[in-house]
Each structure stands twice: as C-alpha cells, then as structure tokens.
Short mmCIF file of C-alpha atoms in Angstrom, two decimals:
data_model
loop_
_atom_site.label_atom_id
_atom_site.label_comp_id
_atom_site.label_asym_id
_atom_site.label_seq_id
_atom_site.Cartn_x
_atom_site.Cartn_y
_atom_site.Cartn_z
CA MET A 14 183.78 85.69 162.88
CA ILE A 15 180.72 86.33 165.04
CA GLU A 16 181.01 87.99 168.41
CA PHE A 17 178.25 88.93 170.85
CA ILE A 18 179.47 91.10 173.73
CA ASN A 19 177.06 91.68 176.62
CA VAL A 20 174.15 91.72 174.20
CA THR A 21 170.73 92.38 175.64
CA LYS A 22 167.62 92.68 173.53
CA SER A 23 164.38 93.42 175.30
CA TYR A 24 160.98 93.89 173.76
CA GLU A 25 158.41 96.27 175.09
CA GLN A 26 155.52 93.85 174.76
CA ASN A 27 156.59 90.38 175.85
CA GLN A 28 159.71 88.95 177.31
CA ALA A 29 159.70 85.85 175.10
CA ASP A 30 162.58 85.56 172.68
CA ALA A 31 164.54 88.37 174.33
CA LEU A 32 168.27 88.09 174.92
CA ASN A 33 169.81 88.74 178.31
CA ASN A 34 173.47 89.77 178.53
CA LEU A 35 174.61 87.24 175.94
CA ASN A 36 178.32 86.69 175.34
CA LEU A 37 179.53 84.33 172.66
CA PHE A 38 182.26 83.99 170.11
CA ILE A 39 182.15 81.88 166.97
CA ASP A 40 185.40 81.50 165.08
CA LYS A 41 185.99 81.35 161.33
CA GLY A 42 185.20 77.93 159.88
CA GLU A 43 183.32 76.63 162.91
CA PHE A 44 180.18 74.52 162.80
CA VAL A 45 177.92 75.50 165.68
CA PHE A 46 174.52 74.43 166.90
CA ILE A 47 172.44 76.91 168.84
CA VAL A 48 169.74 75.06 170.71
CA GLY A 49 166.90 76.20 172.89
CA ARG A 50 163.19 75.94 173.43
CA SER A 51 160.97 78.20 171.36
CA GLY A 52 161.13 81.69 172.80
CA ALA A 53 164.66 81.13 174.07
CA GLY A 54 166.02 83.90 171.82
CA LYS A 55 167.06 81.94 168.72
CA SER A 56 165.23 83.99 166.13
CA THR A 57 166.25 87.21 167.86
CA PHE A 58 169.82 86.00 167.48
CA ILE A 59 169.40 85.67 163.69
CA LYS A 60 167.61 89.01 163.32
CA LEU A 61 170.29 90.81 165.32
CA LEU A 62 172.99 89.28 163.16
CA GLN A 63 171.30 90.50 159.98
CA ARG A 64 170.60 93.85 161.64
CA GLU A 65 166.92 93.46 161.15
CA LEU A 66 166.88 94.37 164.84
CA GLU A 67 169.29 96.36 166.94
CA PRO A 68 170.35 95.28 170.43
CA THR A 69 169.05 97.23 173.41
CA GLU A 70 172.53 97.00 174.88
CA GLY A 71 175.87 95.49 173.93
CA THR A 72 177.93 95.04 170.81
CA ILE A 73 177.68 92.59 167.92
CA LYS A 74 180.72 92.09 165.73
CA VAL A 75 180.86 90.31 162.39
CA LYS A 76 184.38 89.82 161.03
CA ASN A 77 185.59 92.15 163.79
CA HIS A 78 183.32 95.01 162.69
CA ASP A 79 180.76 96.43 165.07
CA ILE A 80 177.63 96.11 162.94
CA SER A 81 175.74 98.76 164.90
CA LEU A 82 178.12 101.27 163.32
CA LEU A 83 176.96 100.33 159.81
CA LYS A 84 175.14 103.00 157.90
CA LYS A 85 171.68 102.07 156.69
CA LYS A 86 172.82 101.90 153.10
CA ASP A 87 175.56 99.42 154.03
CA ILE A 88 173.26 96.90 155.71
CA PRO A 89 172.62 95.03 152.43
CA TYR A 90 176.35 94.35 152.16
CA LEU A 91 176.36 92.82 155.65
CA ARG A 92 173.47 90.58 154.60
CA ARG A 93 175.38 89.42 151.53
CA ARG A 94 178.11 88.12 153.85
CA ILE A 95 175.58 86.07 155.80
CA GLY A 96 173.55 83.48 153.93
CA VAL A 97 170.37 82.56 155.76
CA VAL A 98 168.24 79.45 155.19
CA TYR A 99 164.84 80.17 156.66
CA GLN A 100 162.61 77.68 158.36
CA ASP A 101 159.85 78.33 155.78
CA PHE A 102 162.46 78.31 152.94
CA ARG A 103 161.15 81.60 151.53
CA LEU A 104 161.31 80.46 147.92
CA LEU A 105 159.52 82.36 145.14
CA GLU A 106 156.69 80.09 143.98
CA ASN A 107 156.50 81.59 140.48
CA LYS A 108 160.17 81.01 139.76
CA THR A 109 161.85 77.73 138.92
CA VAL A 110 164.56 76.20 141.07
CA TYR A 111 167.17 77.60 138.69
CA GLU A 112 165.59 81.07 138.78
CA ASN A 113 165.27 81.11 142.55
CA VAL A 114 168.98 80.53 142.93
CA ALA A 115 169.91 82.82 140.02
CA TYR A 116 167.77 85.53 141.60
CA ALA A 117 170.15 85.87 144.55
CA MET A 118 172.95 86.63 142.09
CA GLU A 119 170.83 88.94 139.96
CA ILE A 120 169.86 91.19 142.83
CA ILE A 121 173.45 91.85 143.74
CA GLY A 122 174.18 92.68 140.11
CA ARG A 123 176.15 89.66 138.94
CA PRO A 124 176.41 89.37 135.15
CA GLN A 125 174.32 86.73 133.36
CA SER A 126 177.43 84.89 132.16
CA LYS A 127 178.57 84.36 135.78
CA ILE A 128 175.06 83.34 136.78
CA ARG A 129 174.83 80.74 134.01
CA ASN A 130 178.14 79.26 135.12
CA LYS A 131 177.60 79.23 138.82
CA VAL A 132 173.98 78.26 139.40
CA PRO A 133 174.34 74.75 137.91
CA LEU A 134 177.40 74.17 140.13
CA ALA A 135 175.45 75.14 143.25
CA LEU A 136 172.52 72.94 142.21
CA GLU A 137 174.98 70.12 141.62
CA LEU A 138 176.41 70.61 145.12
CA VAL A 139 173.00 70.39 146.78
CA GLY A 140 172.03 67.44 144.56
CA LEU A 141 169.32 69.14 142.50
CA ALA A 142 171.07 69.34 139.13
CA ASP A 143 168.21 67.58 137.36
CA MET A 144 165.46 69.64 138.99
CA ALA A 145 166.50 73.06 137.71
CA ASP A 146 163.27 73.53 135.78
CA ARG A 147 160.88 72.50 138.54
CA TYR A 148 158.84 74.95 140.56
CA PRO A 149 159.04 74.91 144.39
CA GLY A 150 155.46 73.65 144.62
CA GLU A 151 156.49 70.46 142.82
CA LEU A 152 159.28 69.67 145.26
CA SER A 153 159.37 67.79 148.55
CA GLY A 154 160.29 69.61 151.77
CA GLY A 155 163.83 68.30 151.69
CA GLU A 156 164.27 69.37 148.08
CA GLN A 157 162.96 72.85 148.85
CA GLN A 158 165.40 72.99 151.76
CA ARG A 159 168.22 72.22 149.33
CA VAL A 160 167.10 74.99 146.98
CA ALA A 161 167.13 77.40 149.92
CA ILE A 162 170.63 76.26 150.84
CA ALA A 163 171.84 76.63 147.24
CA ARG A 164 170.46 80.17 147.19
CA ALA A 165 172.03 81.00 150.56
CA ILE A 166 175.51 79.93 149.48
CA ILE A 167 175.46 81.08 145.85
CA ASN A 168 177.13 84.41 146.67
CA ASN A 169 179.88 82.77 148.76
CA PRO A 170 178.88 84.15 152.17
CA SER A 171 181.39 83.83 154.99
CA ILE A 172 178.62 82.68 157.29
CA LEU A 173 175.71 80.34 156.65
CA ILE A 174 172.87 80.42 159.15
CA CYS A 175 170.17 77.77 159.06
CA ASP A 176 166.96 78.29 161.01
CA GLU A 177 165.47 74.92 161.96
CA PRO A 178 166.76 73.22 158.78
CA THR A 179 165.31 69.85 159.79
CA GLY A 180 162.14 71.16 161.36
CA ASN A 181 159.74 69.66 158.86
CA LEU A 182 161.83 66.80 157.54
CA ASP A 183 161.90 63.06 158.22
CA PRO A 184 165.06 61.71 159.94
CA GLU A 185 166.54 60.30 156.74
CA THR A 186 166.21 63.62 154.85
CA SER A 187 167.43 65.51 157.92
CA ARG A 188 170.59 63.44 157.92
CA GLU A 189 171.17 64.22 154.23
CA ILE A 190 170.71 67.95 154.82
CA MET A 191 173.12 67.88 157.75
CA ALA A 192 175.67 66.05 155.61
CA LEU A 193 175.30 68.78 153.01
CA LEU A 194 175.82 71.51 155.63
CA ASP A 195 178.86 69.63 156.90
CA GLU A 196 180.30 69.59 153.39
CA ILE A 197 179.67 73.33 152.94
CA ASN A 198 181.43 73.85 156.28
CA ARG A 199 184.42 71.84 155.07
CA HIS A 200 184.72 74.27 152.14
CA GLY A 201 185.45 76.96 154.74
CA THR A 202 182.07 78.54 155.42
CA THR A 203 181.20 79.18 159.05
CA VAL A 204 177.92 77.34 159.67
CA VAL A 205 175.48 78.19 162.45
CA VAL A 206 172.47 75.90 162.83
CA VAL A 207 169.68 77.13 165.05
CA THR A 208 167.46 74.23 166.04
CA HIS A 209 165.64 72.33 168.73
CA ASP A 210 166.23 68.97 167.02
CA VAL A 211 168.15 67.36 169.87
CA ASP A 212 168.60 63.99 168.17
CA MET A 213 170.42 65.53 165.27
CA VAL A 214 172.61 67.65 167.54
CA ASN A 215 173.65 64.55 169.41
CA GLU A 216 174.37 62.70 166.20
CA MET A 217 176.58 65.44 164.72
CA LYS A 218 178.72 66.03 167.80
CA LYS A 219 179.61 69.62 166.95
CA ARG A 220 180.01 72.65 169.16
CA LEU A 221 176.77 73.22 171.01
CA ILE A 222 175.47 76.45 172.49
CA VAL A 223 172.34 76.23 174.61
CA LEU A 224 170.11 79.25 175.15
CA ASP A 225 167.40 79.46 177.74
CA ASN A 226 165.33 82.54 178.55
CA GLY A 227 167.75 84.65 176.56
CA LYS A 228 170.77 83.45 178.51
CA LEU A 229 173.64 81.25 177.45
CA ILE A 230 173.49 78.27 179.78
CA ALA A 231 175.94 75.89 178.08
CA ASP A 232 178.70 76.05 175.45
CA ASN A 233 180.43 72.71 174.80
CA MET A 234 182.81 71.67 172.06
CA LYS A 235 181.73 68.36 170.47
CA GLY A 236 178.73 68.61 172.70
CA THR A 237 175.65 66.51 172.95
CA TYR A 238 172.47 67.87 174.39
CA ASP A 239 172.35 65.15 177.07
CA ASN A 240 175.66 66.14 178.60
CA ALA A 241 175.31 69.88 177.92
CA PHE A 242 174.19 70.46 181.45
CA ALA A 243 176.60 68.03 183.03
CA MET B 30 157.40 69.61 132.77
CA PRO B 31 157.22 73.42 132.61
CA SER B 32 159.50 75.13 130.16
CA HIS B 33 162.71 76.49 131.53
CA ASN B 34 162.23 80.21 131.68
CA ARG B 35 165.83 81.35 131.57
CA PRO B 36 166.36 84.94 132.68
CA SER B 37 166.24 87.03 129.54
CA TYR B 38 168.97 89.29 128.28
CA LEU B 39 166.64 92.23 128.69
CA PRO B 40 167.49 93.48 132.16
CA SER B 41 165.11 91.64 134.42
CA ILE B 42 164.13 94.87 136.15
CA ILE B 43 162.47 96.31 133.03
CA LYS B 44 160.76 93.02 132.25
CA GLU B 45 159.27 92.88 135.73
CA SER B 46 157.96 96.45 135.50
CA PHE B 47 155.97 95.59 132.40
CA GLN B 48 154.71 92.34 133.90
CA SER B 49 153.54 94.24 136.92
CA ILE B 50 151.66 96.85 134.88
CA SER B 51 149.83 94.13 133.01
CA ARG B 52 149.03 92.30 136.26
CA ASN B 53 147.25 95.31 137.79
CA THR B 54 145.42 96.20 134.61
CA LEU B 55 142.41 98.01 136.02
CA ILE B 56 144.10 100.36 138.41
CA SER B 57 146.89 100.98 135.90
CA ILE B 58 144.28 102.03 133.36
CA ALA B 59 142.65 104.31 135.93
CA ALA B 60 145.99 105.96 136.56
CA ILE B 61 146.66 106.30 132.83
CA VAL B 62 143.23 107.81 132.16
CA SER B 63 143.62 110.34 134.95
CA ILE B 64 147.01 111.45 133.68
CA ILE B 65 145.64 111.73 130.15
CA ALA B 66 142.78 113.89 131.44
CA THR B 67 145.27 116.14 133.22
CA LEU B 68 147.48 116.37 130.16
CA LEU B 69 144.52 117.21 127.91
CA ILE B 70 143.84 120.24 130.07
CA LEU B 71 147.52 121.11 129.98
CA GLY B 72 147.44 120.66 126.19
CA ILE B 73 144.45 122.92 125.73
CA PHE B 74 146.14 125.48 127.92
CA ILE B 75 149.41 125.33 125.98
CA ILE B 76 147.69 125.57 122.62
CA PHE B 77 145.52 128.41 123.84
CA SER B 78 148.42 130.36 125.37
CA VAL B 79 150.66 129.95 122.36
CA ASN B 80 147.93 131.12 120.04
CA VAL B 81 146.90 134.01 122.22
CA SER B 82 150.45 135.22 122.59
CA GLN B 83 150.86 135.09 118.82
CA LEU B 84 147.56 136.92 118.43
CA THR B 85 148.56 139.55 120.98
CA GLN B 86 151.87 140.06 119.26
CA VAL B 87 150.21 140.45 115.89
CA ALA B 88 147.68 142.78 117.40
CA GLU B 89 150.33 144.89 119.09
CA GLU B 90 152.47 145.14 115.99
CA ASN B 91 149.43 146.25 114.09
CA SER B 92 148.17 148.55 116.77
CA GLU B 93 146.69 151.47 115.07
CA ILE B 94 143.65 153.64 115.07
CA GLN B 95 141.77 154.30 111.95
CA ILE B 96 140.14 157.70 111.72
CA PHE B 97 137.21 157.50 109.32
CA LEU B 98 136.33 160.79 107.71
CA LEU B 99 132.84 162.11 107.11
CA GLU B 100 131.42 161.89 103.64
CA GLY B 101 132.26 165.07 101.73
CA VAL B 102 135.06 166.66 103.78
CA THR B 103 137.12 169.10 101.77
CA GLN B 104 140.74 168.64 100.75
CA GLU B 105 141.63 171.56 103.01
CA GLN B 106 140.02 169.92 106.02
CA LYS B 107 141.90 166.69 105.27
CA ASP B 108 145.23 168.47 104.88
CA ASN B 109 144.66 170.33 108.11
CA LEU B 110 143.92 167.15 110.06
CA LEU B 111 146.82 165.31 108.44
CA GLU B 112 149.19 168.10 109.48
CA ILE B 113 147.98 168.03 113.07
CA LEU B 114 148.46 164.26 113.23
CA GLU B 115 151.85 164.27 111.56
CA ASN B 116 153.13 167.00 113.85
CA ASP B 117 152.13 165.14 116.98
CA GLU B 118 155.34 163.74 118.45
CA ARG B 119 153.60 160.59 119.70
CA VAL B 120 152.59 159.61 116.20
CA SER B 121 154.98 157.42 114.23
CA GLU B 122 153.11 157.01 110.99
CA VAL B 123 150.04 158.33 109.24
CA THR B 124 148.70 156.66 106.13
CA TYR B 125 145.90 157.96 104.05
CA GLU B 126 143.45 155.41 102.69
CA SER B 127 141.16 156.52 99.92
CA LYS B 128 137.71 155.06 99.30
CA GLU B 129 139.12 153.03 96.41
CA GLU B 130 141.96 151.65 98.48
CA ALA B 131 139.57 150.76 101.26
CA LEU B 132 137.43 148.75 98.89
CA GLU B 133 140.48 147.04 97.43
CA ASN B 134 141.94 146.16 100.85
CA PHE B 135 138.66 144.82 102.12
CA SER B 136 138.29 142.76 98.98
CA LYS B 137 141.75 141.28 99.49
CA SER B 138 141.04 140.33 103.08
CA LEU B 139 138.08 138.25 102.00
CA ASN B 140 140.27 135.70 100.27
CA ASN B 141 138.04 133.42 98.26
CA TYR B 142 134.86 135.22 99.09
CA GLN B 143 135.42 138.27 96.94
CA GLU B 144 132.22 137.72 95.03
CA LEU B 145 130.46 138.98 98.15
CA LEU B 146 131.54 142.42 97.02
CA GLY B 147 130.53 141.81 93.46
CA ASP B 148 127.83 144.48 93.42
CA TYR B 149 130.04 147.27 94.69
CA THR B 150 131.96 149.36 92.22
CA GLU B 151 133.78 152.64 92.43
CA GLU B 152 130.54 154.53 91.91
CA ASN B 153 128.58 153.10 94.82
CA ASN B 154 131.55 152.37 97.10
CA PRO B 155 130.12 152.63 100.65
CA LEU B 156 133.51 152.64 102.38
CA PRO B 157 134.77 155.94 103.84
CA GLU B 158 138.23 157.44 103.36
CA SER B 159 140.42 157.36 106.41
CA PHE B 160 143.73 158.07 108.14
CA ILE B 161 145.49 155.09 109.64
CA VAL B 162 147.59 156.28 112.56
CA LYS B 163 150.30 154.37 114.38
CA THR B 164 152.05 155.54 117.53
CA TYR B 165 155.45 154.77 118.99
CA ASN B 166 153.79 153.52 122.18
CA ILE B 167 150.64 151.52 122.15
CA GLU B 168 149.46 153.41 125.26
CA ASP B 169 149.29 156.66 123.32
CA LEU B 170 146.65 155.36 120.93
CA ALA B 171 143.85 156.34 123.31
CA ALA B 172 145.06 159.96 123.49
CA ILE B 173 145.23 160.21 119.70
CA ARG B 174 141.74 158.78 119.52
CA ASP B 175 140.50 161.49 121.89
CA LEU B 176 142.33 164.12 119.87
CA ALA B 177 140.74 162.93 116.63
CA ASN B 178 137.31 162.81 118.20
CA GLU B 179 137.50 166.56 118.84
CA TYR B 180 137.33 167.25 115.08
CA LYS B 181 133.65 166.63 114.78
CA ASP B 182 133.35 168.36 111.44
CA GLU B 183 135.78 166.01 109.76
CA VAL B 184 135.75 162.75 111.71
CA GLU B 185 132.92 160.27 111.55
CA TYR B 186 134.32 157.82 114.07
CA VAL B 187 137.58 156.31 115.26
CA ARG B 188 138.22 152.60 115.21
CA TYR B 189 140.27 151.79 118.21
CA GLN B 190 141.73 148.29 118.95
CA GLU B 191 143.16 148.63 122.40
CA SER B 192 140.03 147.37 124.08
CA PHE B 193 140.42 144.15 122.11
CA ILE B 194 143.98 143.72 123.35
CA ASN B 195 142.89 144.43 126.90
CA SER B 196 140.07 141.96 126.89
CA LEU B 197 142.30 139.41 125.23
CA SER B 198 144.86 139.67 128.00
CA ASN B 199 142.15 139.58 130.68
CA PHE B 200 140.70 136.47 129.12
CA THR B 201 144.15 134.90 128.90
CA GLN B 202 144.71 135.60 132.56
CA PHE B 203 141.41 133.96 133.42
CA ILE B 204 142.18 130.88 131.32
CA ARG B 205 145.64 130.65 132.86
CA ILE B 206 144.33 130.66 136.44
CA LEU B 207 141.57 128.21 135.56
CA SER B 208 144.04 125.84 133.86
CA ILE B 209 146.60 125.99 136.63
CA GLY B 210 143.87 125.27 139.18
CA LEU B 211 142.50 122.36 137.18
CA ILE B 212 145.96 120.96 136.49
CA ALA B 213 146.82 121.16 140.19
CA ILE B 214 143.66 119.30 141.21
CA MET B 215 144.04 116.71 138.45
CA SER B 216 147.71 116.23 139.34
CA VAL B 217 146.81 115.39 142.92
CA ILE B 218 144.31 112.82 141.65
CA ALA B 219 146.83 111.39 139.18
CA PHE B 220 149.48 111.27 141.89
CA PHE B 221 147.26 109.24 144.22
CA LEU B 222 146.17 106.87 141.47
CA ILE B 223 149.80 106.17 140.62
CA TYR B 224 150.61 105.95 144.31
CA ASN B 225 147.88 103.34 144.77
CA THR B 226 148.83 101.41 141.65
CA ILE B 227 152.37 101.05 142.87
CA ARG B 228 151.24 100.32 146.43
CA LEU B 229 149.23 97.40 145.09
CA THR B 230 152.21 96.13 143.17
CA VAL B 231 154.41 96.48 146.21
CA ALA B 232 151.84 94.65 148.34
CA ASN B 233 151.65 91.85 145.75
CA ARG B 234 155.38 91.47 145.94
CA ARG B 235 155.91 91.85 149.67
CA LYS B 236 157.25 88.35 150.03
CA GLU B 237 159.66 88.94 147.19
CA ILE B 238 160.76 92.21 148.74
CA SER B 239 161.45 90.64 152.12
CA ILE B 240 163.42 87.87 150.41
CA MET B 241 165.36 90.43 148.40
CA LYS B 242 166.17 92.34 151.57
CA SER B 243 167.34 89.26 153.41
CA ILE B 244 169.59 88.25 150.53
CA GLY B 245 171.14 91.71 150.60
CA ALA B 246 169.50 93.65 147.78
CA THR B 247 170.02 97.37 148.17
CA ASN B 248 167.01 99.60 148.68
CA SER B 249 167.56 101.30 145.36
CA TYR B 250 167.68 97.93 143.61
CA ILE B 251 164.35 97.06 145.19
CA GLN B 252 162.86 100.47 144.52
CA ILE B 253 163.95 100.97 140.92
CA PRO B 254 161.50 98.51 139.29
CA PHE B 255 158.59 100.19 141.07
CA ILE B 256 159.75 103.67 140.12
CA LEU B 257 160.24 102.47 136.55
CA GLU B 258 156.74 101.07 136.60
CA GLY B 259 155.35 104.43 137.72
CA THR B 260 157.44 106.20 135.10
CA PHE B 261 156.19 103.83 132.38
CA ILE B 262 152.61 104.54 133.36
CA GLY B 263 153.36 108.26 133.17
CA LEU B 264 155.08 107.94 129.80
CA ILE B 265 152.38 105.75 128.25
CA SER B 266 149.83 108.37 129.32
CA ALA B 267 152.01 111.18 127.97
CA PHE B 268 152.35 109.64 124.50
CA LEU B 269 148.65 108.86 124.25
CA SER B 270 147.91 112.43 125.29
CA VAL B 271 150.27 113.92 122.70
CA LEU B 272 148.52 111.93 119.97
CA LEU B 273 145.11 112.92 121.22
CA VAL B 274 145.88 116.62 121.60
CA ILE B 275 147.58 116.93 118.21
CA LEU B 276 144.78 115.04 116.46
CA VAL B 277 142.13 117.21 118.09
CA TYR B 278 144.06 120.36 117.24
CA TYR B 279 144.38 119.34 113.59
CA TYR B 280 140.70 118.57 113.52
CA VAL B 281 139.70 121.88 115.13
CA ILE B 282 141.90 123.91 112.80
CA GLY B 283 140.60 121.99 109.84
CA TYR B 284 137.06 122.65 111.00
CA LEU B 285 137.71 126.36 111.50
CA SER B 286 139.44 126.68 108.12
CA GLY B 287 136.43 125.26 106.43
CA ASN B 288 134.03 127.52 108.27
CA LEU B 289 135.74 130.89 108.66
CA ILE B 290 135.96 133.33 105.87
CA PHE B 291 139.34 134.53 107.12
CA SER B 292 142.50 132.57 106.50
CA THR B 293 143.38 130.51 109.59
CA SER B 294 147.00 129.97 108.65
CA THR B 295 147.94 133.40 109.90
CA LEU B 296 145.62 133.30 112.89
CA PHE B 297 146.58 129.96 114.44
CA ILE B 298 149.92 128.37 115.16
CA SER B 299 150.43 125.29 113.04
CA PRO B 300 150.32 121.98 114.97
CA ARG B 301 153.75 121.21 113.59
CA ASN B 302 155.17 124.17 115.48
CA ILE B 303 153.83 123.18 118.88
CA ILE B 304 154.21 119.40 118.68
CA ILE B 305 157.74 119.62 120.11
CA LEU B 306 156.61 121.83 122.98
CA ILE B 307 153.71 119.49 123.73
CA LEU B 308 155.85 116.37 123.41
CA ILE B 309 158.52 117.67 125.78
CA SER B 310 156.16 119.09 128.38
CA PHE B 311 153.92 116.01 128.38
CA THR B 312 156.82 113.58 128.57
CA LEU B 313 158.36 115.49 131.45
CA TYR B 314 155.06 115.75 133.27
CA GLY B 315 154.30 112.04 132.80
CA ALA B 316 157.74 110.90 133.86
CA ILE B 317 157.85 113.19 136.89
CA ILE B 318 154.39 112.45 138.28
CA GLY B 319 154.88 108.72 137.63
CA SER B 320 158.24 108.47 139.31
CA ILE B 321 157.37 110.69 142.27
CA GLY B 322 154.12 108.81 142.90
CA ALA B 323 156.00 105.51 142.80
CA ALA B 324 158.84 106.75 144.99
CA PHE B 325 156.39 107.79 147.68
CA ALA B 326 154.53 104.49 147.41
CA THR B 327 157.65 102.36 147.89
CA ARG B 328 159.41 104.42 150.53
CA ARG B 329 157.44 103.15 153.49
CA TYR B 330 157.82 99.46 152.66
CA LEU B 331 161.56 99.68 152.57
CA GLU B 332 162.03 100.79 156.14
CA VAL B 333 163.51 97.61 157.59
#
C-alpha cells in the first residue's frame, strides 16, 4: 500500500526532520505506528506521501504507483486516496460539524443527496451524531479530533494518516480515539499513526516503526516502544 | 444552539462568491467604481464613433458643391455655365436651384422655426440662385470648385463641404487615440483593483484553501469561486455602466433636441440602436477584466 524505497529528503537550511535513505513497506489493511522524537522526520513522511514535498532521492509508491510520476493535475486524486487527520485538526471555524464533514464531499463534487446520506453515518461512527449543528469552537479537543477523523474518512480513502492524534488529549479521550481508529482499521482502511505518545503505542501493541534522525532504527510487529530497541 | 445551516441547493461555489464580495465591501466598491469609470469612457467613445460615422456617411452621400450665382446674371451666362458643368465627365449631377426654391428649402430645414423667415417674401428674397453639383468621386469636388471659381463674372462663391469632412475625420482620429489611451490606462487600474480584491479574498481564505488542497480539491475547483467573484464584480460594473451611459445619452439628446433648431433625430443615432452594442461590449469587457484579474490573483497561491 505504501512503499518507501531508499528515500532521502534533505533540506537546504536545517537538517532537522530530513529523511535519510528510508526503506519501509506498509501493507494493505495494516495498523502502523510511526514514532520518533520531534525532528525525526515524521512530518516530512506525511508531506512526502501527500506529495506536498518531493524526495531528494528515492521512490515513493502508493498502491504500487510511483507518485513522483504523477502529473501536477493528478495530485489532488492522490490526496483523495489518503485521508489525513492533522495535529491541529484544521477544521473550518465558521462551519458546523456537519458542514465541515460535508465540505470534504462537496469539494470532490459529490451530489447533495449522497452527502445528506453519508455525513450522518460518518458522524454516527465517530460518535458525534447529536453534535452535527455545533461549531468547532464549542467542542472539546477530543470532539474536534473526531470531526477531523470523520472528515478524513468520509471519502473512503484507502489510507488514513493521523498526525499526533492524541497530542492534546487526556489519556481517557486518547484511548477512545485509538479505539475509533482501530475500528476504522477493521473496516479495511490502512491506518498510519504518527506520534510520540509512547504509552499509547505500548497499550495498542501494533506494528511499530521508529525513526531517529531520518533513519529507520526499528520495525517490530506487535511492538512496544520499550522493547523496540531490544 | 445555532441554526443548522444546511448546504443550499444553489451550488455552494456561487454562494461563496457573493458572500466574499460582501465581506470585502470597500475594496470591491473601489474595483467596481474604477471599472465603471473605464466603461464610461468606452461608452462615450462608442457613442461618439457611431454618431460620427453616421455623420460622415451622411456627409459623403450628400457631398456636393453649391455654386452661388451673382445677382443679375443673364440666362445665357447660366446656360453656358450649366453646359460646361454638365459636359465635365467628373460631374454626376447638376441641379439648378432658383431663388424661390432656395427660400422654400431653407424654410423647410427650419422645422418649427419657420416664422423666423416670416418677413421674407418672393419680392425681397435675399437668397441667390445656384447650381448644386455632385461628382462621382468625392475627391473631384475640389477641382470642380476651382473650375467654377474661374467664372468670376457669373459665380459669387462656391460652398464646399470637403473641409468639414476632413476636419471631422481628423477630430475622430484624435478622439479615438485619446479614448484608447485612456481606456488602456484605466484598464490597468481596474485590473489591479480587481487583482487586489481577489488577493484579499484569497488571503482571508488561506486556511480554507490549504484544507481544500489537503483533502484533494483540484486547483480549478479552488480557483473557480475566485474567478467567479472577479467576473461578478466585472459584470455588476458593466450593468451599472450600461444604465448610466444610456441614461446620460438620453438626457443629452433630449437636451440637444430642446435647444437646437435642427431636428436631432436625423443627426444622432437613437439610444435604442446602440444599446445592444453597448450592452455586449460592456458585458464582455467587465467579464474579461474581472476574470483575468482574478485568475492572476489566485495563480500564485495555488502553487503547492
């Protein structure tokens, strides 16, 4: 599903968050944690996958297609395949919960009838069915996170990427969010969670990839952070 | 709890364009005013050109010289001159106008002001008799004038119109260059005002744009509302300008009709006849400058 082959990304200015000859393969339907200190290359990883950035060297494949071969006009279609939940949620403050989620369908040209059917189902899935009319400013961090997840999955992406999904949440809410991601994964979506929340990684016992200084230093199935370096 | 603002059936793109125009009221108005100013100049130019070309055509069709004869020339002298004129191969038509006919024609041309001539009768008619000469080519009129002027015993003077046509076309040329220059300058100003209006809108919605891009909206999907917004600004300006120009033209013609002794209906093109030309040219201009300004304003932001 996702394949990085000898990928190097260097920045002219600073070396932080660069990637150094990274090789990794994530299969369809996997649930993967990518862990590392800040500056380890996590956000570069996401930007490369969305082709917001291009690698200095190496090849990135999504669904077996080399994404560097995509024409500019086809990049949006790559991004529709990859739902991203951002650390800062990136919700539109002047739109309701319902509208924020519907928006993702509108911009790819889905008809209103489809939108009216599907948005309530997604809100149901993330547990926000009764908050459709609220504005993001009225919601807690965990609720906003759920809206962002609903928006990211509304167009049935093959891959869901979450950037620090539990970064600002208390442990109880974090656990609920992870349970939600686990459920989405069980529906067949490949889920990649980029985080430095070690406790949660250890609790979930999923595949764990550890990045440090742009290099892959550990890749364990059912890994915990404590034994990642064992 | 805030009301649930369900996405309307009206395509959301169009709705957002209007919202955006009303959000940036001041700069939108500045852009609209500058386009209206440009279109007013264009309107004046169109009205002027259309009228001048009608005037020139009328003048050319009626190009003639009128050879006024001295008081008391003999019938023999007249016949002699008439023969010379008629035998000239450049001349297409010679008409004799007697003193009586001259008075009658002048009286007719005065429309409702015929009482001005009330004191003149056939006995004290001051108008001279004349030959009205037309040529096949308008350029030959000058030569015929020179020819006629050689008969000093018969000819008092020759009325010759070509100079009027010449000065008319020189004046038209001047107005054309002036208008094109002004329109070019005003268009640049209008372009930048639209450009800035849309830039502001784009800046206001940067977060939205980056979200749209990350969800996979195509560039054209992102760009279209902004281009529509620019086009709307152009079109609003165009329609206001059409109204303004036509109203002013009606008013001016009405004013002239009330103040000129000559009938204006033959002299000026009726507003009804140019409203289509104005409507089409203004609409095109508004839509084009609006959309191009907006396209330039959005292009840079979309490079991700």
